[in-house]
Short mmCIF file of C-alpha atoms and ligand atoms in Angstrom, two decimals:
data_model
loop_
_atom_site.label_atom_id
_atom_site.label_comp_id
_atom_site.label_asym_id
_atom_site.label_seq_id
_atom_site.Cartn_x
_atom_site.Cartn_y
_atom_site.Cartn_z
CA MET R 1 0.00 0.00 0.00
CA THR R 2 1.00 3.59 -0.52
CA GLY R 3 -0.64 6.85 0.43
CA LEU R 4 -2.34 7.06 -2.93
CA ASP R 5 -3.86 3.59 -2.46
CA LEU R 6 -5.79 5.00 0.51
CA LEU R 7 -7.33 7.44 -1.94
CA ALA R 8 -8.18 4.76 -4.46
CA LYS R 9 -10.71 3.43 -1.93
CA THR R 10 -12.65 6.67 -2.26
CA GLY R 11 -13.56 5.95 -5.89
CA SER R 12 -13.00 9.00 -8.07
CA ARG R 13 -12.18 11.36 -5.19
CA GLY R 14 -15.65 12.81 -5.23
CA LEU R 15 -17.87 14.34 -2.56
CA PHE R 16 -18.96 12.14 0.34
CA ILE R 17 -22.62 12.84 1.03
CA GLY R 18 -25.13 10.65 2.89
CA GLY R 19 -22.68 7.74 2.94
CA GLN R 20 -22.14 7.79 -0.85
CA TRP R 21 -19.28 9.00 -3.04
CA ARG R 22 -20.54 11.18 -5.85
CA GLU R 23 -19.46 13.77 -8.39
CA SER R 24 -20.26 17.43 -7.85
CA GLY R 25 -23.52 18.61 -9.39
CA SER R 26 -21.58 20.76 -11.86
CA GLY R 27 -19.17 17.93 -12.75
CA LYS R 28 -16.28 20.33 -12.13
CA ARG R 29 -13.02 19.27 -10.49
CA PHE R 30 -9.91 21.06 -9.21
CA GLU R 31 -6.26 20.03 -9.07
CA VAL R 32 -4.12 19.31 -6.04
CA HIS R 33 -0.41 20.15 -6.35
CA ASP R 34 2.77 18.77 -4.82
CA PRO R 35 4.47 21.76 -3.11
CA ALA R 36 7.92 20.14 -3.55
CA ASP R 37 7.91 20.30 -7.36
CA GLU R 38 4.60 22.01 -8.24
CA SER R 39 3.41 18.97 -10.22
CA VAL R 40 -0.24 17.88 -10.22
CA ILE R 41 -0.86 14.99 -7.79
CA THR R 42 -4.47 14.41 -8.77
CA ASP R 43 -7.81 16.20 -8.82
CA VAL R 44 -10.95 16.17 -6.66
CA ALA R 45 -14.59 17.11 -7.11
CA ASP R 46 -15.32 20.84 -6.92
CA GLY R 47 -18.49 21.07 -4.86
CA ASP R 48 -20.81 24.04 -5.23
CA THR R 49 -23.57 25.46 -3.05
CA SER R 50 -26.16 22.90 -4.19
CA ASP R 51 -23.76 20.12 -3.17
CA ALA R 52 -23.31 21.85 0.17
CA MET R 53 -27.07 21.92 0.67
CA ALA R 54 -27.29 18.21 -0.23
CA ALA R 55 -24.68 17.57 2.47
CA LEU R 56 -26.66 19.62 4.99
CA ASP R 57 -29.86 17.73 4.07
CA ALA R 58 -27.99 14.46 4.70
CA ALA R 59 -26.58 15.69 8.03
CA VAL R 60 -30.02 16.90 9.16
CA ALA R 61 -31.69 13.64 8.10
CA ALA R 62 -29.17 11.60 10.14
CA GLN R 63 -29.13 13.85 13.25
CA THR R 64 -32.08 12.53 15.29
CA GLU R 65 -31.19 8.85 15.05
CA TRP R 66 -27.49 9.57 15.59
CA ALA R 67 -28.21 11.61 18.72
CA ALA R 68 -30.21 8.67 20.07
CA SER R 69 -27.44 6.13 19.40
CA ALA R 70 -25.67 4.53 22.35
CA PRO R 71 -22.63 6.49 23.57
CA ARG R 72 -20.66 3.25 23.69
CA GLU R 73 -21.46 2.61 20.02
CA ARG R 74 -20.18 6.06 19.08
CA GLY R 75 -17.09 5.54 21.22
CA GLU R 76 -16.36 2.21 19.60
CA ILE R 77 -16.60 3.64 16.09
CA LEU R 78 -13.98 6.20 17.15
CA ARG R 79 -11.84 3.53 18.78
CA ARG R 80 -11.95 1.30 15.68
CA SER R 81 -11.07 4.33 13.55
CA PHE R 82 -8.11 5.08 15.82
CA ASP R 83 -6.87 1.50 15.38
CA ALA R 84 -7.40 1.64 11.61
CA ILE R 85 -5.47 4.90 11.25
CA MET R 86 -2.60 3.56 13.35
CA ASP R 87 -2.55 0.32 11.32
CA GLN R 88 -2.22 2.42 8.16
CA ALA R 89 -0.09 5.15 9.72
CA ASP R 90 2.63 4.95 7.04
CA ASP R 91 0.10 5.35 4.26
CA PHE R 92 -1.68 8.26 5.92
CA ALA R 93 1.73 9.85 6.56
CA GLU R 94 2.74 9.47 2.93
CA LEU R 95 -0.52 10.92 1.65
CA LEU R 96 -0.43 13.98 3.84
CA SER R 97 3.27 14.50 3.23
CA LEU R 98 2.60 14.43 -0.50
CA GLU R 99 -0.14 17.05 -0.49
CA MET R 100 1.24 19.25 2.28
CA GLY R 101 5.02 18.90 1.93
CA LYS R 102 6.11 17.98 5.47
CA THR R 103 8.67 15.24 6.00
CA LEU R 104 7.52 11.67 6.48
CA ALA R 105 8.72 11.76 10.09
CA GLU R 106 6.63 14.84 10.79
CA ALA R 107 3.70 13.40 8.89
CA LYS R 108 3.88 10.26 11.03
CA GLY R 109 3.86 12.51 14.09
CA GLU R 110 0.73 14.22 12.83
CA VAL R 111 -0.95 10.88 12.13
CA THR R 112 -0.31 9.72 15.71
CA TYR R 113 -1.37 13.07 17.16
CA GLY R 114 -4.46 13.23 14.94
CA ALA R 115 -5.53 9.64 15.63
CA GLU R 116 -5.17 10.20 19.38
CA PHE R 117 -8.12 12.60 19.28
CA PHE R 118 -10.26 9.64 18.21
CA ARG R 119 -8.93 7.52 21.08
CA TRP R 120 -9.41 10.33 23.60
CA PHE R 121 -12.97 11.10 22.47
CA SER R 122 -13.83 7.39 22.25
CA GLU R 123 -13.22 7.48 26.00
CA GLU R 124 -15.11 10.76 26.51
CA ALA R 125 -18.21 9.60 24.60
CA VAL R 126 -19.34 7.55 27.61
CA ARG R 127 -18.56 10.26 30.21
CA VAL R 128 -21.16 12.87 29.20
CA HIS R 129 -23.49 13.53 32.09
CA GLY R 130 -25.79 16.13 33.56
CA ARG R 131 -26.48 16.90 37.23
CA TRP R 132 -29.13 16.54 39.83
CA MET R 133 -29.35 19.05 42.67
CA GLN R 134 -31.67 20.53 45.21
CA ALA R 135 -32.61 24.19 44.63
CA PRO R 136 -30.96 26.41 47.28
CA ALA R 137 -34.37 27.37 48.68
CA GLY R 138 -35.42 23.72 48.76
CA GLY R 139 -38.72 22.58 47.33
CA SER R 140 -37.55 21.71 43.86
CA ARG R 141 -34.93 19.68 42.10
CA LEU R 142 -32.79 20.91 39.23
CA LEU R 143 -31.88 18.39 36.56
CA THR R 144 -29.61 19.08 33.58
CA ILE R 145 -29.56 17.08 30.37
CA ARG R 146 -26.70 17.31 27.84
CA LYS R 147 -27.68 17.10 24.19
CA PRO R 148 -25.69 17.30 20.94
CA VAL R 149 -25.85 20.79 19.43
CA GLY R 150 -26.89 19.37 16.06
CA PRO R 151 -25.46 19.52 12.53
CA CYS R 152 -22.02 21.17 12.39
CA LEU R 153 -19.81 22.71 9.70
CA PHE R 154 -16.06 22.19 10.01
CA ILE R 155 -13.65 24.29 7.95
CA THR R 156 -10.08 23.10 8.25
CA PRO R 157 -6.70 24.52 7.14
CA TRP R 158 -3.98 22.98 4.99
CA ASN R 159 -1.16 22.81 7.55
CA PHE R 160 -2.39 19.69 9.43
CA PRO R 161 -4.72 17.97 6.95
CA LEU R 162 -5.50 15.08 9.33
CA ALA R 163 -5.24 16.44 12.87
CA MET R 164 -7.24 19.64 12.32
CA GLY R 165 -10.06 17.39 11.14
CA THR R 166 -9.90 14.71 13.83
CA ARG R 167 -10.00 17.17 16.70
CA LYS R 168 -13.35 18.45 15.48
CA ILE R 169 -14.76 15.16 14.14
CA GLY R 170 -13.78 13.17 17.27
CA PRO R 171 -15.75 15.21 19.81
CA ALA R 172 -18.65 15.73 17.39
CA ILE R 173 -19.03 11.96 16.94
CA ALA R 174 -18.67 11.39 20.68
CA ALA R 175 -21.37 13.98 21.44
CA GLY R 176 -23.78 12.67 18.80
CA CYS R 177 -23.56 15.50 16.24
CA THR R 178 -23.68 15.10 12.48
CA MET R 179 -21.32 17.18 10.33
CA ILE R 180 -20.14 18.59 7.04
CA VAL R 181 -16.37 18.86 6.67
CA LYS R 182 -14.86 21.32 4.20
CA PRO R 183 -11.12 20.58 4.02
CA ALA R 184 -8.65 23.17 2.74
CA GLU R 185 -8.58 23.29 -1.05
CA LEU R 186 -4.76 23.02 -1.03
CA THR R 187 -4.80 19.69 0.90
CA PRO R 188 -8.17 17.92 0.52
CA LEU R 189 -6.90 14.36 -0.02
CA THR R 190 -6.27 13.16 3.53
CA MET R 191 -9.84 14.03 4.58
CA LEU R 192 -11.24 11.85 1.80
CA ALA R 193 -9.17 8.91 3.04
CA LEU R 194 -10.29 9.61 6.60
CA ALA R 195 -13.97 9.60 5.59
CA ASN R 196 -13.43 6.16 4.12
CA THR R 197 -11.71 4.91 7.29
CA LEU R 198 -14.56 6.16 9.50
CA THR R 199 -17.13 4.53 7.23
CA GLU R 200 -15.28 1.21 7.33
CA ALA R 201 -15.27 1.53 11.13
CA GLY R 202 -19.07 1.64 11.10
CA LEU R 203 -19.98 5.34 11.00
CA PRO R 204 -23.55 5.52 9.63
CA GLY R 205 -24.18 7.36 6.36
CA GLY R 206 -25.00 11.06 6.73
CA VAL R 207 -23.16 11.52 10.04
CA LEU R 208 -19.98 12.73 8.31
CA ASN R 209 -20.23 14.46 4.95
CA VAL R 210 -17.18 15.83 3.10
CA VAL R 211 -17.49 18.55 0.50
CA THR R 212 -14.31 19.61 -1.27
CA THR R 213 -14.57 22.94 -3.04
CA SER R 214 -12.48 25.71 -4.55
CA ASP R 215 -15.06 28.21 -3.26
CA SER R 216 -15.16 27.90 0.51
CA LYS R 217 -16.66 31.36 0.87
CA SER R 218 -19.86 30.55 -1.02
CA LEU R 219 -20.18 27.16 0.67
CA SER R 220 -19.96 28.55 4.19
CA ALA R 221 -22.19 31.56 3.44
CA THR R 222 -24.90 29.29 2.04
CA LEU R 223 -24.76 26.77 4.85
CA MET R 224 -24.63 29.38 7.59
CA ALA R 225 -27.74 31.12 6.20
CA ASP R 226 -29.66 27.91 6.95
CA GLU R 227 -31.18 27.67 10.42
CA ARG R 228 -30.71 23.89 10.48
CA LEU R 229 -26.93 24.30 10.78
CA ARG R 230 -26.27 24.77 14.52
CA LYS R 231 -22.51 24.99 14.93
CA VAL R 232 -19.38 26.04 13.06
CA SER R 233 -15.84 25.12 14.06
CA PHE R 234 -13.13 26.87 12.08
CA THR R 235 -9.36 26.63 12.11
CA GLY R 236 -7.63 29.21 9.93
CA SER R 237 -6.67 32.84 9.71
CA THR R 238 -8.05 35.57 11.95
CA PRO R 239 -9.53 37.68 9.08
CA VAL R 240 -11.55 34.71 7.76
CA GLY R 241 -12.58 33.79 11.32
CA LYS R 242 -13.99 37.29 11.80
CA VAL R 243 -16.01 36.97 8.58
CA LEU R 244 -17.48 33.70 9.82
CA VAL R 245 -18.32 35.08 13.27
CA ARG R 246 -20.17 37.98 11.60
CA GLN R 247 -22.00 35.51 9.35
CA SER R 248 -23.07 33.48 12.38
CA ALA R 249 -25.15 36.40 13.68
CA ASP R 250 -28.20 35.75 11.52
CA GLU R 251 -28.85 32.17 12.60
CA LEU R 252 -26.83 32.37 15.83
CA GLN R 253 -24.76 29.27 15.25
CA ARG R 254 -22.43 28.30 18.06
CA MET R 255 -18.84 29.03 17.05
CA SER R 256 -15.39 27.65 17.82
CA MET R 257 -12.52 29.69 16.43
CA GLU R 258 -8.92 28.47 16.30
CA LEU R 259 -7.20 31.40 14.63
CA GLY R 260 -3.74 32.83 14.16
CA GLY R 261 -0.97 33.11 16.70
CA ASN R 262 2.18 35.10 17.43
CA ALA R 263 3.82 32.87 20.03
CA PRO R 264 6.61 34.34 22.18
CA PHE R 265 9.42 31.97 23.15
CA VAL R 266 10.98 33.51 26.24
CA VAL R 267 14.42 32.45 27.51
CA PHE R 268 15.24 33.82 30.97
CA GLU R 269 18.78 34.27 32.24
CA ASP R 270 18.56 31.19 34.50
CA ALA R 271 17.45 28.89 31.65
CA ASP R 272 19.33 25.82 30.49
CA VAL R 273 20.31 27.41 27.18
CA GLU R 274 21.02 24.15 25.37
CA ALA R 275 17.63 22.78 26.40
CA ALA R 276 16.08 26.06 25.26
CA VAL R 277 17.68 25.63 21.83
CA ASP R 278 16.33 22.06 21.62
CA GLY R 279 12.87 23.40 22.49
CA ALA R 280 13.25 26.28 20.05
CA MET R 281 13.95 23.88 17.19
CA ILE R 282 10.66 22.09 17.89
CA ALA R 283 8.60 25.20 18.60
CA LYS R 284 9.94 26.92 15.48
CA MET R 285 10.52 24.14 12.99
CA ARG R 286 7.60 21.78 13.57
CA ASN R 287 5.75 21.82 10.26
CA MET R 288 8.40 24.17 8.74
CA GLY R 289 7.05 26.90 10.99
CA GLU R 290 3.65 26.59 9.34
CA ALA R 291 1.72 26.16 12.59
CA CYS R 292 -0.39 28.61 14.57
CA THR R 293 1.54 27.45 17.66
CA ALA R 294 4.93 28.13 16.01
CA ALA R 295 7.33 30.27 18.04
CA ASN R 296 7.10 33.59 16.20
CA ARG R 297 9.32 35.74 18.42
CA PHE R 298 12.31 34.68 20.49
CA LEU R 299 12.64 36.96 23.50
CA VAL R 300 15.99 36.19 25.09
CA HIS R 301 17.59 37.74 28.17
CA GLU R 302 20.48 39.94 27.06
CA SER R 303 22.99 37.93 29.13
CA VAL R 304 22.35 34.69 27.17
CA ALA R 305 21.22 36.07 23.80
CA ALA R 306 24.57 35.73 22.00
CA GLU R 307 25.00 32.11 23.14
CA PHE R 308 21.39 31.25 22.25
CA ALA R 309 21.64 32.90 18.80
CA ASP R 310 24.92 31.16 18.04
CA LEU R 311 23.63 27.70 18.99
CA LEU R 312 20.29 28.20 17.24
CA GLY R 313 22.05 29.51 14.13
CA GLN R 314 24.24 26.38 14.00
CA ARG R 315 21.28 24.04 14.36
CA MET R 316 19.12 25.90 11.84
CA GLY R 317 21.98 26.27 9.36
CA ALA R 318 22.62 22.49 9.41
CA LEU R 319 19.07 21.57 8.35
CA ARG R 320 18.65 20.11 4.87
CA THR R 321 15.67 21.28 2.83
CA GLY R 322 14.16 18.90 0.34
CA ARG R 323 11.21 16.82 -0.72
CA GLY R 324 9.28 15.61 2.32
CA GLN R 325 9.24 12.00 1.14
CA ASP R 326 13.02 11.82 0.54
CA ALA R 327 15.26 10.24 3.18
CA GLY R 328 17.59 12.83 4.63
CA THR R 329 15.21 15.77 4.33
CA ASP R 330 14.85 17.80 7.53
CA VAL R 331 12.67 20.60 6.19
CA GLY R 332 10.07 20.31 3.44
CA PRO R 333 8.72 23.03 1.15
CA LEU R 334 6.28 25.73 2.19
CA ILE R 335 2.74 25.33 0.92
CA ASN R 336 2.85 27.61 -2.13
CA ALA R 337 4.61 30.51 -3.86
CA ASP R 338 2.63 33.13 -1.91
CA ALA R 339 3.87 31.63 1.36
CA VAL R 340 7.50 31.89 0.18
CA ASP R 341 7.01 35.49 -1.01
CA SER R 342 5.43 36.50 2.28
CA VAL R 343 8.24 34.97 4.39
CA ALA R 344 10.93 36.47 2.11
CA GLN R 345 9.38 39.93 2.42
CA LEU R 346 9.25 39.71 6.22
CA VAL R 347 12.96 38.78 6.32
CA THR R 348 13.92 41.56 3.90
CA ASP R 349 12.00 44.11 5.96
CA ALA R 350 13.58 42.90 9.24
CA VAL R 351 17.10 43.24 7.79
CA HIS R 352 16.17 46.69 6.50
CA ASP R 353 14.97 47.56 10.03
CA GLY R 354 18.43 46.68 11.36
CA ALA R 355 18.29 42.95 12.19
CA GLU R 356 21.47 40.89 11.76
CA LEU R 357 21.20 37.75 9.61
CA VAL R 358 22.76 34.86 11.56
CA THR R 359 21.95 32.15 9.00
CA GLY R 360 19.72 31.56 5.95
CA GLY R 361 17.67 34.45 4.63
CA SER R 362 16.56 33.50 1.14
CA ALA R 363 14.55 31.17 -1.07
CA PRO R 364 16.49 28.76 -3.31
CA ASP R 365 15.55 28.67 -7.00
CA GLY R 366 12.54 26.49 -7.90
CA PRO R 367 10.84 24.31 -8.70
CA GLY R 368 9.28 23.83 -5.29
CA HIS R 369 8.36 26.33 -2.60
CA PHE R 370 11.42 26.20 -0.36
CA PHE R 371 12.82 28.74 2.08
CA GLN R 372 16.08 28.43 3.99
CA PRO R 373 15.90 28.02 7.77
CA THR R 374 16.76 31.51 8.98
CA VAL R 375 17.84 33.18 12.25
CA LEU R 376 17.74 36.96 12.76
CA LEU R 377 19.33 38.69 15.77
CA GLY R 378 18.58 42.14 17.18
CA VAL R 379 15.17 42.48 15.57
CA PRO R 380 13.61 45.83 16.59
CA ALA R 381 10.28 45.55 18.45
CA GLY R 382 8.46 47.55 15.75
CA SER R 383 9.57 45.29 12.90
CA ARG R 384 6.75 43.63 10.94
CA ILE R 385 8.21 40.16 11.52
CA VAL R 386 7.57 40.31 15.26
CA ASN R 387 4.05 41.64 14.85
CA GLU R 388 2.75 39.34 12.12
CA GLU R 389 2.43 35.58 11.90
CA ILE R 390 5.50 34.37 9.94
CA PHE R 391 4.29 30.85 9.03
CA GLY R 392 7.76 29.85 7.86
CA PRO R 393 11.19 28.69 9.09
CA VAL R 394 12.42 32.04 10.42
CA ALA R 395 13.46 32.74 14.01
CA PRO R 396 13.70 36.45 14.94
CA ILE R 397 15.51 37.13 18.23
CA THR R 398 14.91 40.20 20.41
CA THR R 399 16.58 40.79 23.78
CA PHE R 400 15.16 41.94 27.13
CA SER R 401 16.69 42.86 30.47
CA SER R 402 14.01 42.27 33.16
CA ASP R 403 11.08 39.94 33.85
CA GLU R 404 8.67 42.86 33.58
CA GLU R 405 10.01 43.78 30.15
CA ALA R 406 9.77 40.14 29.00
CA ILE R 407 6.14 39.91 30.09
CA GLU R 408 5.29 43.24 28.47
CA LEU R 409 6.95 42.26 25.17
CA ALA R 410 5.34 38.81 25.22
CA ASN R 411 1.85 40.27 25.65
CA ALA R 412 2.39 43.07 23.11
CA THR R 413 0.39 41.41 20.35
CA GLU R 414 -3.25 41.10 19.34
CA TYR R 415 -2.86 37.30 19.41
CA GLY R 416 -2.99 34.91 22.38
CA LEU R 417 -2.60 31.26 21.40
CA ALA R 418 0.62 29.46 22.42
CA SER R 419 3.58 30.78 24.42
CA TYR R 420 6.78 29.19 25.67
CA VAL R 421 9.08 29.98 28.59
CA TYR R 422 12.44 28.58 29.62
CA THR R 423 13.43 29.09 33.26
CA ARG R 424 14.45 26.92 36.22
CA ASP R 425 12.78 29.19 38.75
CA LEU R 426 9.38 27.92 39.95
CA ALA R 427 8.14 31.27 41.29
CA ARG R 428 9.06 32.95 38.00
CA THR R 429 7.24 30.19 36.09
CA ILE R 430 4.05 30.82 38.06
CA LYS R 431 4.36 34.60 37.77
CA VAL R 432 4.78 34.37 34.01
CA ALA R 433 2.00 31.78 33.48
CA GLU R 434 -0.40 34.03 35.39
CA ALA R 435 0.65 37.20 33.59
CA PHE R 436 0.69 35.79 30.05
CA GLN R 437 -2.39 36.59 27.98
CA TYR R 438 -2.29 33.24 26.22
CA GLY R 439 -4.47 30.15 26.04
CA MET R 440 -1.41 27.90 26.39
CA VAL R 441 1.96 28.20 28.12
CA GLY R 442 4.72 25.63 27.55
CA VAL R 443 7.26 25.55 30.38
CA ASN R 444 10.68 24.22 29.38
CA THR R 445 9.14 22.53 26.36
CA GLY R 446 8.72 23.46 22.72
CA LEU R 447 5.54 21.43 22.27
CA VAL R 448 2.18 22.14 23.92
CA SER R 449 -0.17 20.13 21.70
CA ASN R 450 -1.72 17.13 23.43
CA PRO R 451 -5.11 15.53 22.75
CA ALA R 452 -5.82 15.36 26.50
CA ALA R 453 -5.22 19.12 26.93
CA PRO R 454 -7.52 22.04 26.07
CA PHE R 455 -6.03 23.63 22.95
CA GLY R 456 -7.17 27.15 22.14
CA GLY R 457 -6.55 30.84 22.40
CA VAL R 458 -7.72 34.22 23.63
CA LYS R 459 -7.90 37.67 21.98
CA ALA R 460 -7.43 37.56 18.18
CA SER R 461 -6.50 33.88 18.40
CA GLY R 462 -10.17 33.06 18.90
CA PHE R 463 -12.26 31.15 21.41
CA GLY R 464 -13.31 27.61 22.19
CA ARG R 465 -11.12 24.65 23.11
CA GLU R 466 -10.23 21.46 21.26
CA GLY R 467 -9.15 18.31 23.09
CA GLY R 468 -9.14 17.68 26.82
CA PHE R 469 -12.31 17.50 28.88
CA GLU R 470 -13.30 20.86 27.42
CA GLY R 471 -13.28 19.64 23.80
CA ILE R 472 -16.62 17.85 23.91
CA GLU R 473 -18.35 20.79 25.63
CA GLU R 474 -18.22 22.68 22.32
CA TYR R 475 -20.63 20.08 20.91
CA LEU R 476 -23.12 19.86 23.77
CA ASP R 477 -26.11 22.01 24.72
CA THR R 478 -27.70 21.99 28.16
CA THR R 479 -31.41 21.61 28.89
CA TYR R 480 -32.38 22.33 32.48
CA VAL R 481 -35.46 20.66 33.89
CA ALA R 482 -37.24 22.13 36.97
CA ILE R 483 -38.97 19.50 39.10
CA PRO R 484 -40.94 20.74 42.13
CA VAL R 485 -41.02 18.08 44.80
P1 ADP B 501 -4.66 30.05 5.62
O1 ADP B 501 -4.13 31.44 5.51
O2 ADP B 501 -4.04 29.20 6.63
O3 ADP B 501 -4.87 29.37 4.29
P2 ADP B 501 -7.45 30.63 5.64
O4 ADP B 501 -8.19 31.23 6.77
O5 ADP B 501 -7.35 31.39 4.37
O6 ADP B 501 -6.07 30.24 6.25
O7 ADP B 501 -8.05 29.20 5.28
C1 ADP B 501 -8.48 28.27 6.22
C2 ADP B 501 -9.71 27.57 5.69
O8 ADP B 501 -10.74 28.53 5.48
C3 ADP B 501 -9.53 26.86 4.36
O9 ADP B 501 -10.29 25.65 4.37
C4 ADP B 501 -10.12 27.85 3.36
O10 ADP B 501 -10.64 27.21 2.21
C5 ADP B 501 -11.24 28.47 4.15
N1 ADP B 501 -11.61 29.83 3.76
C6 ADP B 501 -10.81 30.81 3.26
N2 ADP B 501 -11.49 31.94 3.07
C7 ADP B 501 -12.77 31.70 3.44
C8 ADP B 501 -13.98 32.48 3.50
N3 ADP B 501 -14.01 33.76 3.13
N4 ADP B 501 -15.10 31.88 3.98
C9 ADP B 501 -15.08 30.61 4.37
N5 ADP B 501 -13.99 29.82 4.34
C10 ADP B 501 -12.85 30.35 3.89
#
């Protein structure tokens, strides 16, 4: 088997609606490209608004029976899907590496991470419960019932084609919701394979519908204008998230928003600098820097900044860029030419603002959308690169001289998703974790993502949590029942 064999099981890579694979109503298709050499991998059906409505009809038709299904049954479908993904982990890794560009090792990491959401929520499916209490004044009992919110729309990004889907699909299945998934048009293939895996694991038709489209805007606008859609979960950029939140006003859908980030990576003077560099490599280079949790700004105490920059420069400079599926590649291509242009412009502007280039700094000639791993030292606080999401393999370093300054710099952004601190001082750790305006703080680690933890942000990074005990709450409504006794 290879990654593409997983796709062969989906027929002609059509739309998955009501348990059936079918062509789009218009018969149109769009191409999917390999970011390493810009060649065409294959094509998929290009769904339009009438296909989207067919998917919503199917989700609505399946909702009542699905909500009434046994929690254990839903949990076991998730558990079987977890096992199936892990059994085919190499194939899933190859498929998502091919369409997204990341190395096979990273793709395997995503497959494990993504599948774990199914295992976690297979365990949560049977732990949904309400409460029974006596009213404070006595005389009546208060009962709460948890119910699935109803049909959901999931819009996912291209950077984690599997995991950004499973962390919405897992809790929705566990809670008893039906759904329409709209994968990113740049990386739609993995979601098709996943739909097939869930179906083979026993997921009834209509519970999960997948509509690939080159026109996400029309699809979401049409679906969100329909009162039968009750929930939207979106992972993507902050500007698009704001559009969707505005659109939700008419039918008041419940919203979960996992948006952009501008993660600070703070190294205090008491840190183990070598460990901080190890953590920095993960926080910066996971997914070539194309992650909303990616360290975007390195804030390093002035007494250790030169040592940190030197060590990080050596490690970054030794990385080999190449095709994700080739042995020996450390860093794959970025997703497309626009991504390379945007990263290159940020680096050029930072150097113009006075930053020193420690290593890297440019894009090699094509084909393929590569950018050299880059370290910049002495980046001024006003530079665009420390205020915007880089989404590429560039590490800008800024220095600070006191804890107060570090906290102020770290919070000086509209975003609030992930943050990282390196220190050996417990009191400082607590002070910083309390002062940071972030949904997540990694302490002496470059990786915060964990299916058992509540992933999510504050401020312009959005709201809602995925994973952990909180993850299923996004898919449950509460009905309170008053019972006078
Ligand atoms: P990125 O910059 O990471 O590509 P986007 O926010 O543009 O992030 O895309 C994330 C997801 O949102 C993708 O599935 C994309 O197709 C979809 N999308 C982009 N623009 C819109 C829009 N205006 N309305 C609805 N979905 C959109």
